[in-house]
Short mmCIF file of C-alpha atoms in Angstrom, two decimals:
data_model
loop_
_atom_site.label_atom_id
_atom_site.label_comp_id
_atom_site.label_asym_id
_atom_site.label_seq_id
_atom_site.Cartn_x
_atom_site.Cartn_y
_atom_site.Cartn_z
CA MET A 1 -10.63 -23.10 10.51
CA LYS A 2 -10.73 -19.35 11.00
CA THR A 3 -9.37 -16.89 8.46
CA PRO A 4 -5.68 -15.94 8.63
CA GLU A 5 -6.67 -12.53 10.02
CA GLU A 6 -8.82 -14.13 12.75
CA ILE A 7 -5.96 -16.48 13.66
CA LYS A 8 -3.58 -13.52 13.91
CA ASN A 9 -6.08 -11.59 16.06
CA GLY A 10 -6.62 -14.62 18.29
CA LEU A 11 -2.89 -15.08 18.84
CA GLU A 12 -2.42 -11.39 19.60
CA HIS A 13 -5.41 -11.49 21.95
CA CYS A 14 -4.01 -14.45 23.93
CA ARG A 15 -0.52 -12.99 24.02
CA ALA A 16 -1.90 -9.79 25.56
CA CYS A 17 -3.83 -11.85 28.16
CA LYS A 18 -7.10 -10.12 27.32
CA PRO A 19 -10.38 -11.68 28.47
CA CYS A 20 -11.59 -14.31 26.00
CA LEU A 21 -14.99 -12.77 25.40
CA ASP A 22 -13.54 -9.31 24.77
CA GLN A 23 -13.52 -9.25 20.94
CA CYS A 24 -11.56 -12.50 20.60
CA PRO A 25 -12.44 -14.48 17.44
CA TYR A 26 -12.23 -17.68 19.50
CA GLY A 27 -14.24 -16.41 22.49
CA ASP A 28 -17.35 -18.28 21.34
CA LEU A 29 -15.53 -21.57 22.03
CA ARG A 30 -14.92 -20.80 25.70
CA ASP A 31 -17.72 -23.04 27.02
CA THR A 32 -17.56 -25.86 24.46
CA LYS A 33 -15.95 -29.29 24.41
CA TYR A 34 -12.71 -27.83 23.06
CA SER A 35 -11.11 -24.80 24.61
CA CYS A 36 -10.39 -21.71 22.60
CA GLU A 37 -6.66 -22.32 23.09
CA THR A 38 -6.94 -25.81 21.56
CA GLU A 39 -8.72 -24.50 18.45
CA LEU A 40 -6.45 -21.47 18.16
CA LEU A 41 -3.28 -23.58 18.29
CA ALA A 42 -4.68 -26.12 15.82
CA ASP A 43 -5.61 -23.34 13.38
CA ALA A 44 -2.22 -21.62 13.80
CA ILE A 45 -0.31 -24.84 13.11
CA ALA A 46 -2.49 -25.65 10.09
CA TYR A 47 -1.99 -22.16 8.70
CA ILE A 48 1.78 -22.29 9.14
CA GLN A 49 1.99 -25.67 7.43
#
């Protein structure tokens, strides 16, 4: 799980529709088994809980 600040930055990054590799904390997951959106949402839900 990313830090709370990285989760916040990731959510703001996606909300602004910026390119994933442009300073997004989840951009390194773009070409992996799980998409960056999947990891970001999982981290956000875990943090909220």
